Short mmCIF file of N, CA and C in Angstrom, two decimals:
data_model
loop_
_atom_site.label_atom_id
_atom_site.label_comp_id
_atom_site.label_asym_id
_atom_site.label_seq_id
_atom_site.Cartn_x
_atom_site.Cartn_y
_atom_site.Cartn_z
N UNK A 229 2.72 -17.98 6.63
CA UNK A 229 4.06 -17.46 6.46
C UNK A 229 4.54 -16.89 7.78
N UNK A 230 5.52 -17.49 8.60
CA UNK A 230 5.64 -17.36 9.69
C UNK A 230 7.31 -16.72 9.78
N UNK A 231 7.91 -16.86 8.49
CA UNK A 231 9.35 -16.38 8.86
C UNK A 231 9.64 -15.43 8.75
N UNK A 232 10.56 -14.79 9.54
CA UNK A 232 11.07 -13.32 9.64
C UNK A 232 11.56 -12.90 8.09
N UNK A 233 11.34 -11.70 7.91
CA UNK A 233 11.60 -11.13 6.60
C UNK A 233 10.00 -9.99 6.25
N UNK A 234 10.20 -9.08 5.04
CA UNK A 234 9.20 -8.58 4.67
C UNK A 234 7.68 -9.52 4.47
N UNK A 235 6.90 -9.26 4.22
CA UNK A 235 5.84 -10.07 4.72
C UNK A 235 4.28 -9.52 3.36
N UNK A 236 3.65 -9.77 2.77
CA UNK A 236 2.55 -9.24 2.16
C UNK A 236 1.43 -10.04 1.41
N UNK A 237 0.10 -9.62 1.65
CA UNK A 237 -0.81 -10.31 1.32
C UNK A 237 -1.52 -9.84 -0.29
N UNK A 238 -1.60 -9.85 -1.34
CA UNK A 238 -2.36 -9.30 -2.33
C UNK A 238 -3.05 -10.29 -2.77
N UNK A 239 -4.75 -10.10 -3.21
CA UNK A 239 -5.92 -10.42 -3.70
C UNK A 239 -5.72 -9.95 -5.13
N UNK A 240 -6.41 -10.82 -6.18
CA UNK A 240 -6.95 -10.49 -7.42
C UNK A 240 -7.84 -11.42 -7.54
N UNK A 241 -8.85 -11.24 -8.98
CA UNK A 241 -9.29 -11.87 -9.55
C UNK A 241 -8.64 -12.57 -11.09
N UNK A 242 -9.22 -13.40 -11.06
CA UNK A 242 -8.88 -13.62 -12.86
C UNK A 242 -9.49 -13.61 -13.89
N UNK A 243 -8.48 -12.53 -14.74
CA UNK A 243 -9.67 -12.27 -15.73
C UNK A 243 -9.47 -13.59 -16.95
N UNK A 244 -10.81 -12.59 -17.37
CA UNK A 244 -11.31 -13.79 -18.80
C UNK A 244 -9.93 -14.39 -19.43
N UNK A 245 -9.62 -12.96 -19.61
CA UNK A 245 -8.34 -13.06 -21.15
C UNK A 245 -7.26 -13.79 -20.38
N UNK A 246 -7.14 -14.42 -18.85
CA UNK A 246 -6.25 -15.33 -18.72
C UNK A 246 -6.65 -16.50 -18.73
N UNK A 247 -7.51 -16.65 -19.19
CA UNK A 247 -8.18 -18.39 -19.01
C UNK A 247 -8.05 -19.30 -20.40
N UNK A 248 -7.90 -20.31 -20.38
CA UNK A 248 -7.84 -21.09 -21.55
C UNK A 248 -9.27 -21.35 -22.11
N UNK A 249 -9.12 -22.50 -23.09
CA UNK A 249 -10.09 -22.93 -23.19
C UNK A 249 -10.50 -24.41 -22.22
N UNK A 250 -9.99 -24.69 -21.61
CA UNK A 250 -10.03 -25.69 -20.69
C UNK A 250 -11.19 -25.09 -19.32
N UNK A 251 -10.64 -23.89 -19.41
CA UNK A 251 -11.59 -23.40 -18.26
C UNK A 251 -10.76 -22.56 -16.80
N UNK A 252 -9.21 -22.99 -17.20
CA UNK A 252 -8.42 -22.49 -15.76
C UNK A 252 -7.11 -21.63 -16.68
N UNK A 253 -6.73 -21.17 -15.84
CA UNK A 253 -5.73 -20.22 -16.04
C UNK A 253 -4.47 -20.52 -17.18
N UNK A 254 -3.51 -19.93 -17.71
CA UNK A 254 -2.56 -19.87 -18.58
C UNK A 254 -1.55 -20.18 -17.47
N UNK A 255 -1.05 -21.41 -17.72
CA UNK A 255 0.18 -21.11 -16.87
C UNK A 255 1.21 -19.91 -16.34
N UNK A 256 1.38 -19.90 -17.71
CA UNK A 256 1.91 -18.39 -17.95
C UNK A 256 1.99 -17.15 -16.94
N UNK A 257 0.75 -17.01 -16.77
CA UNK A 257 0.08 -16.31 -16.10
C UNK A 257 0.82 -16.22 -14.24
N UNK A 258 1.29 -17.13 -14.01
CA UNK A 258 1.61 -17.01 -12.76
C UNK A 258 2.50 -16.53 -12.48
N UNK A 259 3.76 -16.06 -13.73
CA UNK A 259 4.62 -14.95 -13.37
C UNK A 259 4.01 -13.59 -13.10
N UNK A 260 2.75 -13.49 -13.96
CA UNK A 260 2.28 -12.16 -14.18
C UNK A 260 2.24 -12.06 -12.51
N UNK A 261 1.31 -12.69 -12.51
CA UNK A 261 0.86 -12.56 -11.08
C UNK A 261 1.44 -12.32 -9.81
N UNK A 262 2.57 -13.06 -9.77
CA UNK A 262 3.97 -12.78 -8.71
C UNK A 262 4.40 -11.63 -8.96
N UNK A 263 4.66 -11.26 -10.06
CA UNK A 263 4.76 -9.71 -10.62
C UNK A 263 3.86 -8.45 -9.87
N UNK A 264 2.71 -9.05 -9.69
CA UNK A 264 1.53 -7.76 -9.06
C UNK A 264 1.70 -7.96 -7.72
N UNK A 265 1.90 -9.12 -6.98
CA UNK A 265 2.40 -9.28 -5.76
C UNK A 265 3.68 -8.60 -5.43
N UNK A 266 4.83 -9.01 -6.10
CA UNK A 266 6.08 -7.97 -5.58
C UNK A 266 5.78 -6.54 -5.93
N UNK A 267 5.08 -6.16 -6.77
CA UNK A 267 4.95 -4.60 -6.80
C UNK A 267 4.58 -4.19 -5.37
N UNK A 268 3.18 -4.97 -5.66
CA UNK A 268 2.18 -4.47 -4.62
C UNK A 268 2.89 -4.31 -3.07
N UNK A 269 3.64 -5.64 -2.54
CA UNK A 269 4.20 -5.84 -1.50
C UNK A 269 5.08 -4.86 -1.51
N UNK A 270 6.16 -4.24 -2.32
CA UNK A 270 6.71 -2.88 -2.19
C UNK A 270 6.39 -2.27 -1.90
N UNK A 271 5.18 -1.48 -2.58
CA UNK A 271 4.52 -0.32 -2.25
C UNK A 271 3.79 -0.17 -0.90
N UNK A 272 3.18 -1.58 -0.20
CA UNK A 272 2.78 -1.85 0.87
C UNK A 272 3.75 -1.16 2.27
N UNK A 273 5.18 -1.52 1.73
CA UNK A 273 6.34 -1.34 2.44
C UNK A 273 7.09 0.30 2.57
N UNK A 274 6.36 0.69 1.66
CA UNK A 274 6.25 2.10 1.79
C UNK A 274 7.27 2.56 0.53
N UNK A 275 7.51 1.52 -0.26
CA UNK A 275 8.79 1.69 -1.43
C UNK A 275 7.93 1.39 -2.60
N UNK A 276 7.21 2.18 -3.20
CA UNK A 276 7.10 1.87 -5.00
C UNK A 276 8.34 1.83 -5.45
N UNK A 277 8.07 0.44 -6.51
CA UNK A 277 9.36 0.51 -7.48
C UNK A 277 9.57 1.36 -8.05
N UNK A 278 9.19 2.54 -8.61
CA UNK A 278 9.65 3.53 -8.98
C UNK A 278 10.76 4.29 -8.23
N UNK A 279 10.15 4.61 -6.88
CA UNK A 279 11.02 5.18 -5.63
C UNK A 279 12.45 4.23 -5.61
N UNK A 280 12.28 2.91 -5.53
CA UNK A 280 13.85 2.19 -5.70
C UNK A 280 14.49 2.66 -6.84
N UNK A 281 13.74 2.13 -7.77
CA UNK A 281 14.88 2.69 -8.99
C UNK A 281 15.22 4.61 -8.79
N UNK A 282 14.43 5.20 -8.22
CA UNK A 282 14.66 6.64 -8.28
C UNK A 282 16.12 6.68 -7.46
N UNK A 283 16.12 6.17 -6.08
CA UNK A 283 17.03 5.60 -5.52
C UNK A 283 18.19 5.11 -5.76
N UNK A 284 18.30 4.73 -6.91
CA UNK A 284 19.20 4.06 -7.85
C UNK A 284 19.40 2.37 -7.61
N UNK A 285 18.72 1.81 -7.01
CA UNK A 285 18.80 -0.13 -7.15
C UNK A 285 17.51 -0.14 -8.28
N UNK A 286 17.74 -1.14 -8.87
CA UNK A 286 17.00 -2.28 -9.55
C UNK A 286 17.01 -3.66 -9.08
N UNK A 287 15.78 -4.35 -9.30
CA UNK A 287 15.59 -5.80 -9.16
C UNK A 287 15.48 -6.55 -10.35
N UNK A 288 16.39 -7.08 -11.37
CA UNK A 288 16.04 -7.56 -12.40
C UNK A 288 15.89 -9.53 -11.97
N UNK A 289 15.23 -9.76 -12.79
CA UNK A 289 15.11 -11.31 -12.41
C UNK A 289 15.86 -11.97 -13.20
N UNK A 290 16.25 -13.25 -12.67
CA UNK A 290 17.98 -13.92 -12.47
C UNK A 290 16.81 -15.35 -12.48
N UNK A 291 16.10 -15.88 -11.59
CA UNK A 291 15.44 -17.05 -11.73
C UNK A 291 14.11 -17.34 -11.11
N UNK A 292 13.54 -18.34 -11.83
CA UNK A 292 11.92 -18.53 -11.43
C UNK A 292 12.10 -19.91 -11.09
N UNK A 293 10.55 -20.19 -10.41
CA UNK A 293 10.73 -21.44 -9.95
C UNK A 293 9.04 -21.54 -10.06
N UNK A 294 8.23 -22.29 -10.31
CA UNK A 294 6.86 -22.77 -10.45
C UNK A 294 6.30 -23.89 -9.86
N UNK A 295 5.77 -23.91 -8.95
CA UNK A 295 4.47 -25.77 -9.05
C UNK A 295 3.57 -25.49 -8.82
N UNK A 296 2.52 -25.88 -10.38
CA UNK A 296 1.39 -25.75 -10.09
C UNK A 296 0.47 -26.29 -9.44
N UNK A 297 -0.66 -25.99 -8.68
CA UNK A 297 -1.02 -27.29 -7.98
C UNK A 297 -2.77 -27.22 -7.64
N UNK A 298 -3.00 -26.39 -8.61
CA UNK A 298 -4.58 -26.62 -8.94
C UNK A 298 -5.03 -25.48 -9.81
N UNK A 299 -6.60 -25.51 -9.84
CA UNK A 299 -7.24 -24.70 -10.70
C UNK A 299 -7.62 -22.95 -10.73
N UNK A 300 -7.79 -22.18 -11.54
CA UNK A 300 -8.07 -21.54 -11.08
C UNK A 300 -9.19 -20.84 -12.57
N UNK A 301 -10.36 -20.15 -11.98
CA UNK A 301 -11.00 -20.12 -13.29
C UNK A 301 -11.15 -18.71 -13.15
N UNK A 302 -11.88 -18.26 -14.43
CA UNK A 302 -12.62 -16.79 -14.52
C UNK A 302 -13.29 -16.54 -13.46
N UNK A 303 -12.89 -14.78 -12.77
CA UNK A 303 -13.20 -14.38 -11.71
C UNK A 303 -13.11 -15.29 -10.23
N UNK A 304 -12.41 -16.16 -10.28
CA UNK A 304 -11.81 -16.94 -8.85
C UNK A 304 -11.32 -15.62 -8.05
N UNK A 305 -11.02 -15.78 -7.01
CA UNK A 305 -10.61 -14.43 -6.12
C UNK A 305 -9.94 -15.35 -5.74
N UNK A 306 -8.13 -14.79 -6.34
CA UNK A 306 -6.85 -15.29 -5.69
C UNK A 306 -6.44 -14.88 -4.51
N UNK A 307 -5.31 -15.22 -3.35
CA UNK A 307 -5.11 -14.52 -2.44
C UNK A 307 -3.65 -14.97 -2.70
N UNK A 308 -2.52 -13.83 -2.92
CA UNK A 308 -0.93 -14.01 -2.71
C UNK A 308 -0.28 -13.82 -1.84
N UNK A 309 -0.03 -14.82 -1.22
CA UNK A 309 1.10 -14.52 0.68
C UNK A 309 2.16 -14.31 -0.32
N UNK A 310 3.61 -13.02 -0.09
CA UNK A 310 4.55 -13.41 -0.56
C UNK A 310 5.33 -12.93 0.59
N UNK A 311 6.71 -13.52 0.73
CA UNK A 311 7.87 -13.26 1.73
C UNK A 311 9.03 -12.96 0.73
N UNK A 312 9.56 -12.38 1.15
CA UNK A 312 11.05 -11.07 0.88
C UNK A 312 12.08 -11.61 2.14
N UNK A 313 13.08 -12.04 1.32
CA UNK A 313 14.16 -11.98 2.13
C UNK A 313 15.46 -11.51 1.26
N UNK A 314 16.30 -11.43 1.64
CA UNK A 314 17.94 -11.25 1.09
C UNK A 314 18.54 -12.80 1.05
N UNK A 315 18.86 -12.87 0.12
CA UNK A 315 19.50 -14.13 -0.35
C UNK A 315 20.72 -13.75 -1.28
N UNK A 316 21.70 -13.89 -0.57
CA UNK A 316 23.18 -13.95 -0.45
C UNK A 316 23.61 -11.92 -0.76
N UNK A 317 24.82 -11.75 -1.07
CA UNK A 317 25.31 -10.31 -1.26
C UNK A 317 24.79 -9.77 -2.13
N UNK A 318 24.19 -9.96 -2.95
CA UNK A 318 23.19 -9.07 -3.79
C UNK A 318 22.04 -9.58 -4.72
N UNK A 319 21.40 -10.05 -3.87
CA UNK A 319 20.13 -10.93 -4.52
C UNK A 319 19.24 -10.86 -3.14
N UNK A 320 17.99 -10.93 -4.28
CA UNK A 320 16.61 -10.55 -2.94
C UNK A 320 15.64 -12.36 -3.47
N UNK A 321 14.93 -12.62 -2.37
CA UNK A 321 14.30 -13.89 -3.11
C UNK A 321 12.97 -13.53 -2.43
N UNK A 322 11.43 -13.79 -3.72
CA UNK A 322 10.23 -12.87 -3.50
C UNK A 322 10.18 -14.92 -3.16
N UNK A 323 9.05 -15.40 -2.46
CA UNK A 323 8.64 -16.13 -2.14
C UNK A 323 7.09 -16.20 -2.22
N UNK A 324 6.13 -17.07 -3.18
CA UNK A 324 4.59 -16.52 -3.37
C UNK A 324 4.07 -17.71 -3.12
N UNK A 325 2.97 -18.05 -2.41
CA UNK A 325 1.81 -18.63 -2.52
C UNK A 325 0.54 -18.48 -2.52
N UNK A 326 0.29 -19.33 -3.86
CA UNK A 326 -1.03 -18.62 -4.89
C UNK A 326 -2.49 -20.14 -4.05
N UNK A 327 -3.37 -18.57 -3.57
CA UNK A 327 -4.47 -20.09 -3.16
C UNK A 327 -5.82 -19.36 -3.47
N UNK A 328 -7.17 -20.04 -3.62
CA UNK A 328 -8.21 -19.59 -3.47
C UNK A 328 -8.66 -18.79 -2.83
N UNK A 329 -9.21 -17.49 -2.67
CA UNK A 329 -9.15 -16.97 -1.71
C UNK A 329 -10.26 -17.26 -0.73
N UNK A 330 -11.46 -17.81 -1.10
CA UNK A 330 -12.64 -18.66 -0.68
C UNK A 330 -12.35 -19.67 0.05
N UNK A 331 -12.06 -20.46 -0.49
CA UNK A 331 -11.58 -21.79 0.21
C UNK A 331 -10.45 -22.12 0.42
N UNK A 332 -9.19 -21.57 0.42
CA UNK A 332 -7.49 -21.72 0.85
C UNK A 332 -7.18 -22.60 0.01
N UNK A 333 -8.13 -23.28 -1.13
CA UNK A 333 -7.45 -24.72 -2.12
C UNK A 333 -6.00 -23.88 -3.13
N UNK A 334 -5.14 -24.73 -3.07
CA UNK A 334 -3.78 -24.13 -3.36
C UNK A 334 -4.11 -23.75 -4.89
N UNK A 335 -2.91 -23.30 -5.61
CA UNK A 335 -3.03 -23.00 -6.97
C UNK A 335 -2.10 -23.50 -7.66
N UNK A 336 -1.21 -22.40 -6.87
CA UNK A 336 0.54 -22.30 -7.27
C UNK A 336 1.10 -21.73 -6.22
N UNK A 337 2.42 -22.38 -6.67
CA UNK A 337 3.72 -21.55 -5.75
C UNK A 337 4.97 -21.87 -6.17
N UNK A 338 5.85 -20.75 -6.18
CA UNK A 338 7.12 -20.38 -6.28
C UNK A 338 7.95 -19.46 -5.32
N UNK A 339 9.02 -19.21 -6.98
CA UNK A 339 9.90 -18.19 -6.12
C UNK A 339 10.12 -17.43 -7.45
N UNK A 340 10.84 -15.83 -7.17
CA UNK A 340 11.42 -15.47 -8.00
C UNK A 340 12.54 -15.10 -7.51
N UNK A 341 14.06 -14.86 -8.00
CA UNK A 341 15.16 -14.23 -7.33
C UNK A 341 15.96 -13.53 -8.52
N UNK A 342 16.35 -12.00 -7.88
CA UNK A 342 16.58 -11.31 -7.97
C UNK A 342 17.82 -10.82 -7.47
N UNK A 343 18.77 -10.12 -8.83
CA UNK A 343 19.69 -9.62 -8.23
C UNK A 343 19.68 -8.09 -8.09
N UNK A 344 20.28 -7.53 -7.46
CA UNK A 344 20.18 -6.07 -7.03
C UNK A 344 21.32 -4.93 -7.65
N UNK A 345 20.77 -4.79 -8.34
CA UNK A 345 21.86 -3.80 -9.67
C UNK A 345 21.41 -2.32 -9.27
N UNK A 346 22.70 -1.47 -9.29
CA UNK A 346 22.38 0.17 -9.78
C UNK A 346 22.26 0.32 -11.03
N UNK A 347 22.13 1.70 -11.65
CA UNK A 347 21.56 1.89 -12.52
C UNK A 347 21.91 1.91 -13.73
N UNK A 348 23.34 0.85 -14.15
CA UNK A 348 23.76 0.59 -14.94
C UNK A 348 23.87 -1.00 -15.34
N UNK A 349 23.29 -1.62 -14.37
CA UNK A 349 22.81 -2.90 -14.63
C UNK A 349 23.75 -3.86 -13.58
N UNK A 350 25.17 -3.27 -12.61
CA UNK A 350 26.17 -3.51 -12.11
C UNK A 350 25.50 -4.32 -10.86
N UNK A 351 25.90 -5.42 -10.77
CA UNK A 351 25.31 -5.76 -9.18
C UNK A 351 25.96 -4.92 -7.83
N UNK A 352 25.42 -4.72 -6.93
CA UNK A 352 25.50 -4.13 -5.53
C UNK A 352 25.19 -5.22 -4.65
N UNK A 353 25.57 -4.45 -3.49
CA UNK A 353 24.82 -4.87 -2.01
C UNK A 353 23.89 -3.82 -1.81
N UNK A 354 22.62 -4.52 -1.25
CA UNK A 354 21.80 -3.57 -1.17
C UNK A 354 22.13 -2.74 -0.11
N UNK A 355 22.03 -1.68 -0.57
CA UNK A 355 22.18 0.02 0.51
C UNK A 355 21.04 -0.33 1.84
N UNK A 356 21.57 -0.07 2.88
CA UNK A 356 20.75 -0.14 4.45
C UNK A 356 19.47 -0.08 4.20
N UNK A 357 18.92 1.30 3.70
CA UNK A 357 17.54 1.35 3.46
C UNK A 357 16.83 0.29 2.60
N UNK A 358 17.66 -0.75 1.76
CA UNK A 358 16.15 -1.89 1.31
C UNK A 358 17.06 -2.75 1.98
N UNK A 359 18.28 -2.95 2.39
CA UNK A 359 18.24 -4.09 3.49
C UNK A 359 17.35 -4.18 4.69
N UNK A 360 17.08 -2.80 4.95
CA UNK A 360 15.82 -2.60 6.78
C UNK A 360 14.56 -2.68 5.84
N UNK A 361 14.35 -2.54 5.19
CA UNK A 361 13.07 -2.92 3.88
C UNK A 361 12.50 -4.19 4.30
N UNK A 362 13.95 -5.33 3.54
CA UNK A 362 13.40 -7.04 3.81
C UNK A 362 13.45 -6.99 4.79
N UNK A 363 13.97 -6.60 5.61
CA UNK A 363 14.20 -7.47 7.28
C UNK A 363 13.47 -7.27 8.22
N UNK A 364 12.36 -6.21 7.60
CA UNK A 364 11.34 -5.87 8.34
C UNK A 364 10.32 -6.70 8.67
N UNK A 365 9.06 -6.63 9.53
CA UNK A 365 8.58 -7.84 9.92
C UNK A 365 7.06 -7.66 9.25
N UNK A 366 6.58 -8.66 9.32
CA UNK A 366 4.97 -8.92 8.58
C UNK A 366 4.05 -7.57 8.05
N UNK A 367 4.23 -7.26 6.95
CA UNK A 367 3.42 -6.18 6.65
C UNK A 367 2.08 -6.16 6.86
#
C-alpha cells in the first residue's frame, strides 16, 4: 500500500466459530473483519471511535464491496493492510487487504464507504481534524 492517505496494518486469527464446515471461513465474516481493521486503524491514529462520535461525526456504512480470493482456516494468522482516504464531500473510503499472514497467499479484499454524519444522522464535511486524520501518512 503505497498511496498517500491514512495507512494501517492489523493481525488476527480465526476463530473456530467462524469456520464452516468445509474447513475455511464464513464469507460473512469478512465484513466482521474490515470492521476490526477500521476500528483498530482509528485508534492506531490516535482517534477511537468513540472519541469521533464524542466529537460529534459518525461513519455509518453506505457500501461494501468483496472478492474473495482464497482460504482461510481455524487459527490462520490474518494480516489487514487497510488505506483511508476521503472520497468526495462527505464520505471516507476504508480500503482492506485480507492475506495470510505466513505466507502473503491472498484471502480477500474490498472496500467499505462511508458517509460522514453528525449526530443526528445529517451528512457533513468532515471537520479539519479527521480530514488531517486521512491525509495523514502511513501509520
Amino acid at each position: 500500500m503505497s498511496a498517500p492517505g491514512l495507512q494501517h496494518r492489523t493481525e488476527l486469527r480465526v476463530r473456530y466459530s467462524e469456520t464452516d464446515q468445509m474447513g475455511t471461513f464464513y464469507n460473512s465474516r469478512v465484513l466482521e473483519w474490515f470492521e476490526v481493521a477500521r476500528t483498530e486503524c482509528l485508534r492506531a491514529a490516535g482517534l477511537p471511535y468513540a472519541e469521533m462520535e464524542h466529537r460529534g461525526a459518525s461513519l455509518p456504512l453506505i457500501e461494501a464491496g468483496l472478492k474473495f480470493q482464497g482460504r482461510a482456516r481455524y487459527d490462520d494468522r490474518l494480516q489487514i493492510d487497510t488505506r483511508v482516504t476521503l472520497a468526495g464531500r462527505a464520505s471516507v473510503r476504508f480500503e482492506h487487504t485480507i492475506t495470510q499472514a505466513d505466507n502473503g497467499a491472498a484471502v480477500a479484499s474490498g472496500f467499505t464507504l462511508h458517509a460522514i454524519t453528525d449526530p443526528t444522522g445529517r451528512p457533513i464535511r468532515p471537520p479539519a481534524w479527521l480530514s488531517a486524520l486521512f491525509s495523514s501518512s502511513a501509520q
